[in-house]
Short mmCIF file of C-alpha atoms in Angstrom, two decimals:
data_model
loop_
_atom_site.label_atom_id
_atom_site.label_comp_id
_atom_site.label_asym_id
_atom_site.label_seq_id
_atom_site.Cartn_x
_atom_site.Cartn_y
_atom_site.Cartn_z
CA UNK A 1 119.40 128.50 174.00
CA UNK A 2 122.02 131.04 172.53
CA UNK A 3 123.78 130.70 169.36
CA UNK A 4 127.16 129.32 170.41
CA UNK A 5 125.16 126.56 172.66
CA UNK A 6 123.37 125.44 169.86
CA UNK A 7 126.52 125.24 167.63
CA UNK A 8 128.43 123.04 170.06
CA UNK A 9 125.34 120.98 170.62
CA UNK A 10 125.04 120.29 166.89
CA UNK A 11 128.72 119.80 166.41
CA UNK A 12 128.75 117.16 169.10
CA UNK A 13 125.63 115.05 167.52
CA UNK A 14 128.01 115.22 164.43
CA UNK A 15 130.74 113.97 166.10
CA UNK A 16 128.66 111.28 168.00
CA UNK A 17 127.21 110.25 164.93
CA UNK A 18 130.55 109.89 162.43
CA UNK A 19 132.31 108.19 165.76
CA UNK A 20 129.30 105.38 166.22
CA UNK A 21 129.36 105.31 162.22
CA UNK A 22 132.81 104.25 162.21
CA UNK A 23 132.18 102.02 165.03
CA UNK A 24 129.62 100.53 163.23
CA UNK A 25 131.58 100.21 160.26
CA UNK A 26 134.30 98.25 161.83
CA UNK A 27 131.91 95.84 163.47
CA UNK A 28 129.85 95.10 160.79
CA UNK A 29 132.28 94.32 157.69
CA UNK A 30 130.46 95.23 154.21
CA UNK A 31 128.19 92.39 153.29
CA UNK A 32 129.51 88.70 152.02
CA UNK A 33 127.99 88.19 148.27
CA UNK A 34 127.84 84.67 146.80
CA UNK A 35 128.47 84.45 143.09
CA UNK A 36 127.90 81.02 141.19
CA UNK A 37 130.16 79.64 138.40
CA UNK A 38 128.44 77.40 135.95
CA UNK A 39 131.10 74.84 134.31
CA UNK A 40 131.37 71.72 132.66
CA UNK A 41 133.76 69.26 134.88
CA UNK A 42 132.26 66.68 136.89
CA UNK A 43 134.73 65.62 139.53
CA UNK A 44 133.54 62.37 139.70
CA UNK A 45 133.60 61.70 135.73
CA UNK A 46 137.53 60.69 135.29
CA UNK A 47 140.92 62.11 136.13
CA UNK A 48 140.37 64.62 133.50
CA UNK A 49 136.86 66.08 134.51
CA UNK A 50 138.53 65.93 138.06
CA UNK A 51 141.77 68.02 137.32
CA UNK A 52 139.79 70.73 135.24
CA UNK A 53 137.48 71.10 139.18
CA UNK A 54 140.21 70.94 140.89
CA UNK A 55 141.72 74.04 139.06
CA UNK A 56 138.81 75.73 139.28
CA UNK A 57 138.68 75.02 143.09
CA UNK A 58 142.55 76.23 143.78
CA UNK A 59 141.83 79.68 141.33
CA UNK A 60 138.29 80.20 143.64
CA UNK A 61 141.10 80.07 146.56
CA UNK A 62 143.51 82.38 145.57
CA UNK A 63 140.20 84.85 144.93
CA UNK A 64 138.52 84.43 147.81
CA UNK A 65 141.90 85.37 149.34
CA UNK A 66 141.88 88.25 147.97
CA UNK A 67 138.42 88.94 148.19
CA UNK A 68 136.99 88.22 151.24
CA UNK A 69 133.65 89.62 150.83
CA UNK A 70 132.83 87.31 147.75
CA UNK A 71 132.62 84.09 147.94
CA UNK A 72 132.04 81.32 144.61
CA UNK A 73 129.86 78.74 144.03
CA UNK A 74 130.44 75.97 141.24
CA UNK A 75 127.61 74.72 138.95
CA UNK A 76 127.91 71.84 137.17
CA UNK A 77 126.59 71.95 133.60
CA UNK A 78 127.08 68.81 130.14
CA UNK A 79 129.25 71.03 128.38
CA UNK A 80 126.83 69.74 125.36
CA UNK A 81 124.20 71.46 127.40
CA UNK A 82 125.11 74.70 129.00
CA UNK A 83 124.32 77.14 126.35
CA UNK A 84 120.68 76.13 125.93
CA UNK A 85 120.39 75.45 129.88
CA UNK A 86 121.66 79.57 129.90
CA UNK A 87 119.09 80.58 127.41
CA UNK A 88 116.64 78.58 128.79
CA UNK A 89 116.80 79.61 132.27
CA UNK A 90 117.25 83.44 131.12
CA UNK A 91 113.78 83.17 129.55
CA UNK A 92 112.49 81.31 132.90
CA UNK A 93 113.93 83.94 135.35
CA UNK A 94 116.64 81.72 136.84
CA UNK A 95 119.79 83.88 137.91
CA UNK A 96 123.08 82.67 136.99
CA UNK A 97 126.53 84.72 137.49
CA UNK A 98 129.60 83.59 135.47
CA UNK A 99 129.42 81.09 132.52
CA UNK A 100 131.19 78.66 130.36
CA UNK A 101 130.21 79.50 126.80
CA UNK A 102 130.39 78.39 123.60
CA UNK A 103 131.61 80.85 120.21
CA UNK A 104 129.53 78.82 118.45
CA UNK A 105 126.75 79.89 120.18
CA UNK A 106 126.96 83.39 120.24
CA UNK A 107 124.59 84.22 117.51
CA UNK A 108 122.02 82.90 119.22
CA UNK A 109 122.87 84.28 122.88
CA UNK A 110 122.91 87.74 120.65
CA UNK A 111 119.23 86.59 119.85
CA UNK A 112 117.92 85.62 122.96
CA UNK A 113 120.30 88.16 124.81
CA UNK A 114 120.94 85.89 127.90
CA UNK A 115 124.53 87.64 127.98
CA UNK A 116 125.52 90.66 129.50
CA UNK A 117 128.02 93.18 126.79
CA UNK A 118 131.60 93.14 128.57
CA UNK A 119 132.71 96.09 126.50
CA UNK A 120 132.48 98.52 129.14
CA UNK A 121 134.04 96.24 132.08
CA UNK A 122 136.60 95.91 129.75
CA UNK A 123 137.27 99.17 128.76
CA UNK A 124 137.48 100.27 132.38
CA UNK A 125 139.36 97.12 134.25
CA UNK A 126 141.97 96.40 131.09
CA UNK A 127 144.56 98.31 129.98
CA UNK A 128 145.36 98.14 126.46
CA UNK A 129 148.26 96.43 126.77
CA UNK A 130 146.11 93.16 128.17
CA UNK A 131 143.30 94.14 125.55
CA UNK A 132 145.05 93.22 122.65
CA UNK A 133 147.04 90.06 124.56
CA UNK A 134 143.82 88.47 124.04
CA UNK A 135 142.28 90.04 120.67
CA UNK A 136 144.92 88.78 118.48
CA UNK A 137 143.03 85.53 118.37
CA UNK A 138 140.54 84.59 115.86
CA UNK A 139 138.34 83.13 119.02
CA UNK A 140 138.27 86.72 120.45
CA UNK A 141 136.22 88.05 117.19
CA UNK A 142 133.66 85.20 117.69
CA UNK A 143 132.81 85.20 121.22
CA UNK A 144 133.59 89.30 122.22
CA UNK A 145 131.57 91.18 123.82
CA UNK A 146 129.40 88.29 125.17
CA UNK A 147 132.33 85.92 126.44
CA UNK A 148 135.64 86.27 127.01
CA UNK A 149 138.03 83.78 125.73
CA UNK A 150 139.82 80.97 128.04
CA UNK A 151 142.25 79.48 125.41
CA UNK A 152 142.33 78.26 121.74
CA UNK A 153 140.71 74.51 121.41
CA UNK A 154 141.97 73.17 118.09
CA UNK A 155 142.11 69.12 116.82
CA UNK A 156 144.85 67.05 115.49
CA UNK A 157 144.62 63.17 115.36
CA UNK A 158 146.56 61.48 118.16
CA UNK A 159 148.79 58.11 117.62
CA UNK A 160 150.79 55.86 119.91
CA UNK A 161 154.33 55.87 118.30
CA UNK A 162 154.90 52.00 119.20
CA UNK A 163 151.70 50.89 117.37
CA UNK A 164 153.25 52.40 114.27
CA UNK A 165 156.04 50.85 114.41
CA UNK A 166 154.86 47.38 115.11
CA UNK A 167 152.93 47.88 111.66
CA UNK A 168 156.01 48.98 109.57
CA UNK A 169 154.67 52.84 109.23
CA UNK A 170 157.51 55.22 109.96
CA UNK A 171 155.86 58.25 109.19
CA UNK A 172 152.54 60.16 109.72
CA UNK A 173 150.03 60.08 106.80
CA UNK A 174 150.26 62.82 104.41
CA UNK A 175 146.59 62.49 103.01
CA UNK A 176 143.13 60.55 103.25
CA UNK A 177 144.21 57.78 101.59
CA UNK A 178 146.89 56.90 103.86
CA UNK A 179 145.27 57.62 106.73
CA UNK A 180 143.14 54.75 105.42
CA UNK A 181 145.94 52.35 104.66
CA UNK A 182 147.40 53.16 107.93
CA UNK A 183 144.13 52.92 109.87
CA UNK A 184 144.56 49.05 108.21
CA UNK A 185 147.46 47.90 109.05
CA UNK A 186 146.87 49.36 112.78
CA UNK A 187 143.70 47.20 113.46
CA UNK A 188 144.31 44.19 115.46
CA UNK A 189 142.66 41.36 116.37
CA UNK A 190 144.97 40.15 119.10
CA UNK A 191 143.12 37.27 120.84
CA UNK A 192 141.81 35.93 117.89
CA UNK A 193 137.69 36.16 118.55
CA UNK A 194 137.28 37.69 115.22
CA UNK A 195 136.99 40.80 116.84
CA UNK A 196 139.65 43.55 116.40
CA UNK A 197 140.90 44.69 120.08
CA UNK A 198 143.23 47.44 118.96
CA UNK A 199 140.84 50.01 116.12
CA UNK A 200 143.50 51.75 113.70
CA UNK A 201 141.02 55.22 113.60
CA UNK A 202 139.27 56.36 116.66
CA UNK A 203 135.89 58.64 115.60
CA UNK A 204 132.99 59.89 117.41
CA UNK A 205 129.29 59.46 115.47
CA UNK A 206 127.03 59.89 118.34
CA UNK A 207 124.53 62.50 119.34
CA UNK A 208 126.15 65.16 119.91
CA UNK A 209 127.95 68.58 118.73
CA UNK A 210 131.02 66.95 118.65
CA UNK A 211 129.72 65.00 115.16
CA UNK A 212 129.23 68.23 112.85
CA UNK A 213 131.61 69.74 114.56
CA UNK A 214 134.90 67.35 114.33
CA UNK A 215 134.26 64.58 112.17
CA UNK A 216 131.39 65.33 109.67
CA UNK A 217 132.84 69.40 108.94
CA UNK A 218 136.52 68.28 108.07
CA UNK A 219 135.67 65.92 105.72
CA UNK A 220 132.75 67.84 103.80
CA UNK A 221 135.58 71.01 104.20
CA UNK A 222 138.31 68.05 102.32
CA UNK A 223 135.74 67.61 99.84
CA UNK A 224 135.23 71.12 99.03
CA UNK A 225 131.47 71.83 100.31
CA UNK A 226 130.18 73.77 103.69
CA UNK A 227 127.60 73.36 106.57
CA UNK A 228 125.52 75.97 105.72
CA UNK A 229 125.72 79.29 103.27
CA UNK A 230 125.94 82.43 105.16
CA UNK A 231 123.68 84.55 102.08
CA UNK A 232 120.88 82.05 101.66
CA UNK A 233 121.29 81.36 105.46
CA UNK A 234 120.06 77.83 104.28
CA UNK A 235 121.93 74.31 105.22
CA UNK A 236 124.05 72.56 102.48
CA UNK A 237 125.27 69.75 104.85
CA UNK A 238 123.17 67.59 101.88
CA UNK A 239 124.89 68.63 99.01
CA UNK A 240 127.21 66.17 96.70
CA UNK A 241 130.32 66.78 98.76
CA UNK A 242 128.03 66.29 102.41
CA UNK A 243 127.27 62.81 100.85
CA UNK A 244 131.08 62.08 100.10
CA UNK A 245 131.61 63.15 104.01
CA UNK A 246 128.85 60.71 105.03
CA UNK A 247 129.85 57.84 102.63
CA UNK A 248 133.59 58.13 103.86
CA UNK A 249 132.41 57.88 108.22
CA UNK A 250 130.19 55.23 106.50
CA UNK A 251 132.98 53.12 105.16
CA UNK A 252 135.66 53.71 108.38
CA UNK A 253 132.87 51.50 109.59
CA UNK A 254 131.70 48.46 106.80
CA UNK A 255 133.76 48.95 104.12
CA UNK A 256 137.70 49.65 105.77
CA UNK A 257 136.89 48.00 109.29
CA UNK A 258 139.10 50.56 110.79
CA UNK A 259 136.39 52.14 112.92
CA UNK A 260 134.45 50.13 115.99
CA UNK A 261 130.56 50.43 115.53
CA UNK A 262 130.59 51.97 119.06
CA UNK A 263 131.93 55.11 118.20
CA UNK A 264 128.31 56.09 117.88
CA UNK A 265 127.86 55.37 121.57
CA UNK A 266 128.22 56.64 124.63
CA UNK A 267 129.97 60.65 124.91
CA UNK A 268 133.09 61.67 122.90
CA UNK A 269 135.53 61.63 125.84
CA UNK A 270 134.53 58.01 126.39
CA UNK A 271 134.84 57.09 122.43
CA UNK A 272 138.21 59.07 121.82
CA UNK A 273 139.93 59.88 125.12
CA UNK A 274 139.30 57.19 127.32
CA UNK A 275 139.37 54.48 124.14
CA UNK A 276 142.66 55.74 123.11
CA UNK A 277 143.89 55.97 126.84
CA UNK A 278 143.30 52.33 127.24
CA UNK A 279 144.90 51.03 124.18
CA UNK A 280 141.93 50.20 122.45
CA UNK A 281 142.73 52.98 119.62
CA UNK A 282 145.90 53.13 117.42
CA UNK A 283 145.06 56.68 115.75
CA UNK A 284 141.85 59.06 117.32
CA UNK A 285 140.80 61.81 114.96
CA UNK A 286 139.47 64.74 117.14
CA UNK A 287 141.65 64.19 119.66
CA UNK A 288 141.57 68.04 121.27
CA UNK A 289 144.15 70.31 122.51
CA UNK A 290 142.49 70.42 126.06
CA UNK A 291 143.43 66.90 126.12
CA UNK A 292 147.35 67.28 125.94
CA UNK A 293 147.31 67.02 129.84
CA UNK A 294 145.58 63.96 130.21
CA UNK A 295 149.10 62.35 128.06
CA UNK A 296 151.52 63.83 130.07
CA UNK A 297 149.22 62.07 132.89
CA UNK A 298 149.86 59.12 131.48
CA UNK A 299 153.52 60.00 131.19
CA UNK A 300 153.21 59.49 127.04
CA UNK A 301 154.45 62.71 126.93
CA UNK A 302 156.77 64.51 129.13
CA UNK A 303 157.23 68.50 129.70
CA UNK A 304 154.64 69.16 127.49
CA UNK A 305 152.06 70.06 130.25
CA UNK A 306 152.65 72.36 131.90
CA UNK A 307 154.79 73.43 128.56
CA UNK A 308 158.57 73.69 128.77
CA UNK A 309 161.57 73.98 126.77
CA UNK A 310 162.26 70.35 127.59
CA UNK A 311 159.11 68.92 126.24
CA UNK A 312 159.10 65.85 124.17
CA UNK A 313 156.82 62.81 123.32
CA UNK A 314 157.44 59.29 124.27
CA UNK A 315 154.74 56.92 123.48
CA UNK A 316 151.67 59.57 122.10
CA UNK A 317 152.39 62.26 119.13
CA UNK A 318 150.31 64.32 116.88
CA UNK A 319 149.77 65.40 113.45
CA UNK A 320 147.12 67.60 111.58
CA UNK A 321 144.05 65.99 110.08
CA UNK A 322 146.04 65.08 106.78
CA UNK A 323 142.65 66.48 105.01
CA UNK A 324 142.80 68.86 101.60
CA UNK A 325 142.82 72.06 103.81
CA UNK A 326 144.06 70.45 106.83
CA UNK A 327 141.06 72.00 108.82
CA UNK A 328 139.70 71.13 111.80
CA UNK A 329 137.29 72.59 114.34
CA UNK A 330 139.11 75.74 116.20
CA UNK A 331 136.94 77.50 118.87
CA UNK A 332 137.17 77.71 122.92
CA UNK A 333 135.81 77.76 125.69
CA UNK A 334 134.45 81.16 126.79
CA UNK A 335 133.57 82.81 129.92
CA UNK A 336 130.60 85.32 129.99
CA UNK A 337 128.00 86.96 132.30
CA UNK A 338 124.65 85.89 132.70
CA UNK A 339 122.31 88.58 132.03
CA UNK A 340 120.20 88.11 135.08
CA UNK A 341 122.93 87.63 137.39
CA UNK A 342 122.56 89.81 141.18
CA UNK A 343 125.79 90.87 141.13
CA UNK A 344 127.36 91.34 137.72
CA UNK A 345 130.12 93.79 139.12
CA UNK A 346 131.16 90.72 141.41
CA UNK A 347 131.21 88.39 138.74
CA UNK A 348 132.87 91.03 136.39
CA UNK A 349 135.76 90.69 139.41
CA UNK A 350 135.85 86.78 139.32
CA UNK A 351 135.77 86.52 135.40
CA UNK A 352 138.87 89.17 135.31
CA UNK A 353 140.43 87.10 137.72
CA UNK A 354 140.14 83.55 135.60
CA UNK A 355 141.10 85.61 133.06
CA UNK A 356 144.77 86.52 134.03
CA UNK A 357 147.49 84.60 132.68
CA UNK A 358 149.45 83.05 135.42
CA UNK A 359 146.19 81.26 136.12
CA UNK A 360 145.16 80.29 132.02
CA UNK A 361 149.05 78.70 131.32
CA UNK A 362 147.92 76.22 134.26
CA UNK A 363 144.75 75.45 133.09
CA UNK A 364 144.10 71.92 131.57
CA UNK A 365 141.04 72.50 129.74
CA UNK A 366 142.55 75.58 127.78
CA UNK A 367 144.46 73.71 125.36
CA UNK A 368 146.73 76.65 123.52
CA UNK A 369 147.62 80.09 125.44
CA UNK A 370 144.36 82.80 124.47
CA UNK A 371 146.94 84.97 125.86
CA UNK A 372 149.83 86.08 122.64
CA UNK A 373 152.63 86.99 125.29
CA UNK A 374 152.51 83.08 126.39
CA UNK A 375 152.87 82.25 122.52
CA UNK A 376 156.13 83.94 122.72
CA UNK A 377 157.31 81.64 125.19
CA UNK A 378 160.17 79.17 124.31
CA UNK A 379 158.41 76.67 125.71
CA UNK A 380 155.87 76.04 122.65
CA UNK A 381 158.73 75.88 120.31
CA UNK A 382 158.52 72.14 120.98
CA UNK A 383 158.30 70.19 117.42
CA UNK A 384 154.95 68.72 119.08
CA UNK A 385 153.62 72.77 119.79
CA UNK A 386 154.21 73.61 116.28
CA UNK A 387 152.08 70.90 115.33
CA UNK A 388 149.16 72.20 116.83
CA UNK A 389 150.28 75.76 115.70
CA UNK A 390 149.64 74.66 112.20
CA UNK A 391 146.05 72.89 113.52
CA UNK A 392 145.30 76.02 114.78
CA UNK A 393 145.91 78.34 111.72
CA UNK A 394 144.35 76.23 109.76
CA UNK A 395 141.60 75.64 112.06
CA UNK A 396 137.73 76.72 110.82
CA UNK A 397 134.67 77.64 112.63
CA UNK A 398 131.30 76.66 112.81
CA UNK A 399 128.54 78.54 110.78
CA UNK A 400 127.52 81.49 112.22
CA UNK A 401 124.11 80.66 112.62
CA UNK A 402 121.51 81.33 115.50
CA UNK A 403 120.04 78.05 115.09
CA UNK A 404 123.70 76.52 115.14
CA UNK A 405 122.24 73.81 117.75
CA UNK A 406 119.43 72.70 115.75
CA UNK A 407 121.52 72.45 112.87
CA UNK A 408 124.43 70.12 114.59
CA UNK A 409 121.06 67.81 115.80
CA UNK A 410 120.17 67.51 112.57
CA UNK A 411 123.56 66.29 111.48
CA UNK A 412 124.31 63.76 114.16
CA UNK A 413 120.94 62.31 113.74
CA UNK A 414 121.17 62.07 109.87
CA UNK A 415 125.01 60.38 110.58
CA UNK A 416 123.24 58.39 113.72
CA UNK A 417 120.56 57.03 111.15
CA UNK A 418 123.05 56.18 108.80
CA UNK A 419 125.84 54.41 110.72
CA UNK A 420 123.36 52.36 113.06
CA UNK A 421 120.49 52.17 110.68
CA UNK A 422 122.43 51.96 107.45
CA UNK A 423 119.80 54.08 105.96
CA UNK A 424 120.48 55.29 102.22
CA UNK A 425 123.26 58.21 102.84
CA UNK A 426 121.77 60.77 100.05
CA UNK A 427 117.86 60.67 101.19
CA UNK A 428 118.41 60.42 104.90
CA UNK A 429 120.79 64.02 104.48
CA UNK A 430 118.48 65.29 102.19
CA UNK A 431 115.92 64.48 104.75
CA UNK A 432 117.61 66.44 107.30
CA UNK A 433 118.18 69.48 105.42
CA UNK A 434 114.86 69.88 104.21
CA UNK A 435 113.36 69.51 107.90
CA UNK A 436 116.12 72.01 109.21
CA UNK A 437 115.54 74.48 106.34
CA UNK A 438 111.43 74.11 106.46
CA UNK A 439 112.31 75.90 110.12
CA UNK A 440 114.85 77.93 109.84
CA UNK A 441 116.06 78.87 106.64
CA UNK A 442 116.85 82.98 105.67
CA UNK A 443 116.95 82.73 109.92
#
């Protein structure tokens, strides 16, 4: 065969081959990838758990919209739960994609390494401008690079305005002691079994983070002592002012009568949302800023959620925990990248997607804006938005321990022992800490 014949016979296998290639490239779309989000919102669990899915459900929409080719799957996951279930299934091979994580428990992802680094998807998806819209919060240098945060959870204590003024008090309690002498006056026994129907100070004892984390930290914090100490890396939950914290959930219970003996039951939504929802609560300590929804649900509030210049409340308020630093709890909710996931550029896609802030200013569970241009807003200039402002500013975190989850079991089973079992406050902490540090102490 000459030359030339040759050339044109290759050339037209070329051509043939890009022309069927195309062909086949139109007829067989790139491959569909399915990408699973684990979260913490069971649908069926109350009108709260069901409007957190339900956002999740609408944002998986709009993405899917705009990407086609990959499609989401939700997990469910007890929010008390889905840090140790990550871990735990990272060590056990099982895949996951995009998380719900906890700051708190970033020392010990770090440990186990269950998370992926987002550094370099952020560094190449974000410009700086959205880079430091999120960084400016104190969340940010807790969970970054393993999560990403979704808001800023902080804690105030929640009243119903018309309780208060049915008991005479005009005005919010400025310390402990009135809180106390509030709480009083607020419990009611209105049907006369002996039994108070309406409990002036919601609290949550049982087993679960939410003990250490919003009811037995502020008050050791108002009495001047910590969780743990970051140089010995030992607990201190046991020390003189931990056994002032105890004593004082102790005596909400026997001594004041201001707290119901089933706050130690059942989960914290049930004990402070749902109790306080219902009318069975006057004041609820712990009440959290992912919660502000569920009032204007109720319609005690009105233009608060979604936020607007408008916004005022009508039956439910706020103030700070009226505590010696005024600190509660501040973390949030965090979204991160399992390290064993298939498809981590996928999920990379989804998580930036959550992530923008048209879709965060909607979402229930976020409490406060993570995002500093929404701050800016007029919309949380509202006298009730500066309230949790001040929460937040004031707002600690938990010890930055890797053991941070055997340390808050320790805690709610020492305050467990001592609410139900009225076992002696000083030994049964003392207990505690010795068992935790015999473990885990110097890490």
């Amino acid at each position: 065969m000459k030359k030339s014949k040759v050339k044109w016979f290759v050339f037209g296998i070329l051509v043939s081959f890009v022309v069927v290639a195309g062909f086949t490239t139109a007829a067989f779309p790139a491959q569909t990838v399915t990408i699973k989000m684990a979260q913490i919102f069971d649908p069926a669990a109350g009108a709260y758990a069901r409007q957190n899915y339900e956002w999740y459900q609408g944002v998986i929409k709009d993405f899917e919209k705009v990407y086609p080719n990959i499609k989401v799957k939700l997990e469910w996951f007890k929010w008390d739960e889905i840090d140790v279930k990550s871990m735990m299934h990272y060590r056990t091979g099982i895949p996951h994609d995009v998380l719900l994580s906890s700051p708190q428990y970033m020392p010990k992802h770090a440990l186990v390494g269950d998370f992926l680094d987002l550094s370099s998807f952020v560094k190449k998806e974000w410009t700086k401008e959205k880079q430091e819209d999120f960084n400016w919060s104190p969340v940010w240098k807790k969970c970054f690079p393993l999560g990403i945060p979704m808001g800023v959870h902080t804690r105030t204590v929640v009243y119903r305005k018309d309780m208060f003024a049915a008991a005479g008090i005009y005005k919010t309690p400025a310390n402990v002691d009135e809180l106390i002498e509030d709480a009083k006056k607020l419990t009611q026994d209105t049907n006369g079994d002996g039994i108070p129907d309406i409990w002036g100070l919601g609290m949550y004892l049982g087993a679960s983070r939410a003990t250490i984390e919003l009811y037995f930290a502020p008050y050791i914090w108002h009495f001047g002592g910590k969780l743990w100490d970051p140089v010995t890396k030992k607990a201190t939950f046991a020390s003189e002012e931990g056994v002032k914290a105890a004593k004082f959930l102790y005596d909400l219970v026997y001594k004041y009568k201001v707290t119901p003996k089933w706050a130690v039951s059942g989960t914290y939504d049930d004990v402070i949302l749902h109790s306080f929802l219902n009318g069975k609560l006057a004041m609820a300590d712990g009440f959290g800023s992912y919660w502000i929804g569920a009032l204007e649900n109720k319609g005690w509030v009105k233009g608060i959620f979604p936020a607007t210049p408008q916004g005022k409340t009508i039956l439910a308020d706020v103030f700070p925990i009226p505590t010696r630093p005024h600190a509660q709890f501040t973390n949030a909710w965090t979204l991160s990248i399992h390290k064993l996931s298939k498809h981590p550029a996928e999920a990379f896609k989804f998580l930036n997607f959550l992530a923008q802030p048209k879709y965060l200013y909607t979402y229930p569970d976020a409490g406060l804006p993570a995002c500093l241009t929404d701050w800016k807003r007029p919309v949380y200039s509202t006298p009730f938005y500066k309230k949790w402002l001040f929460a937040a500013k004031h707002g600690r975190a938990m010890p930055p321990t890797a053991h941070y989850g055997e340390l808050a079991d320790a805690v709610a089973a020492a305050i467990g022992d001592i609410v139900v079992k009225k076992s002696p406050i000083e030994s049964t902490l003392k207990k505690a800490q010795d068992e935790y540090n015999a473990s885990y102490a110097g890490e």
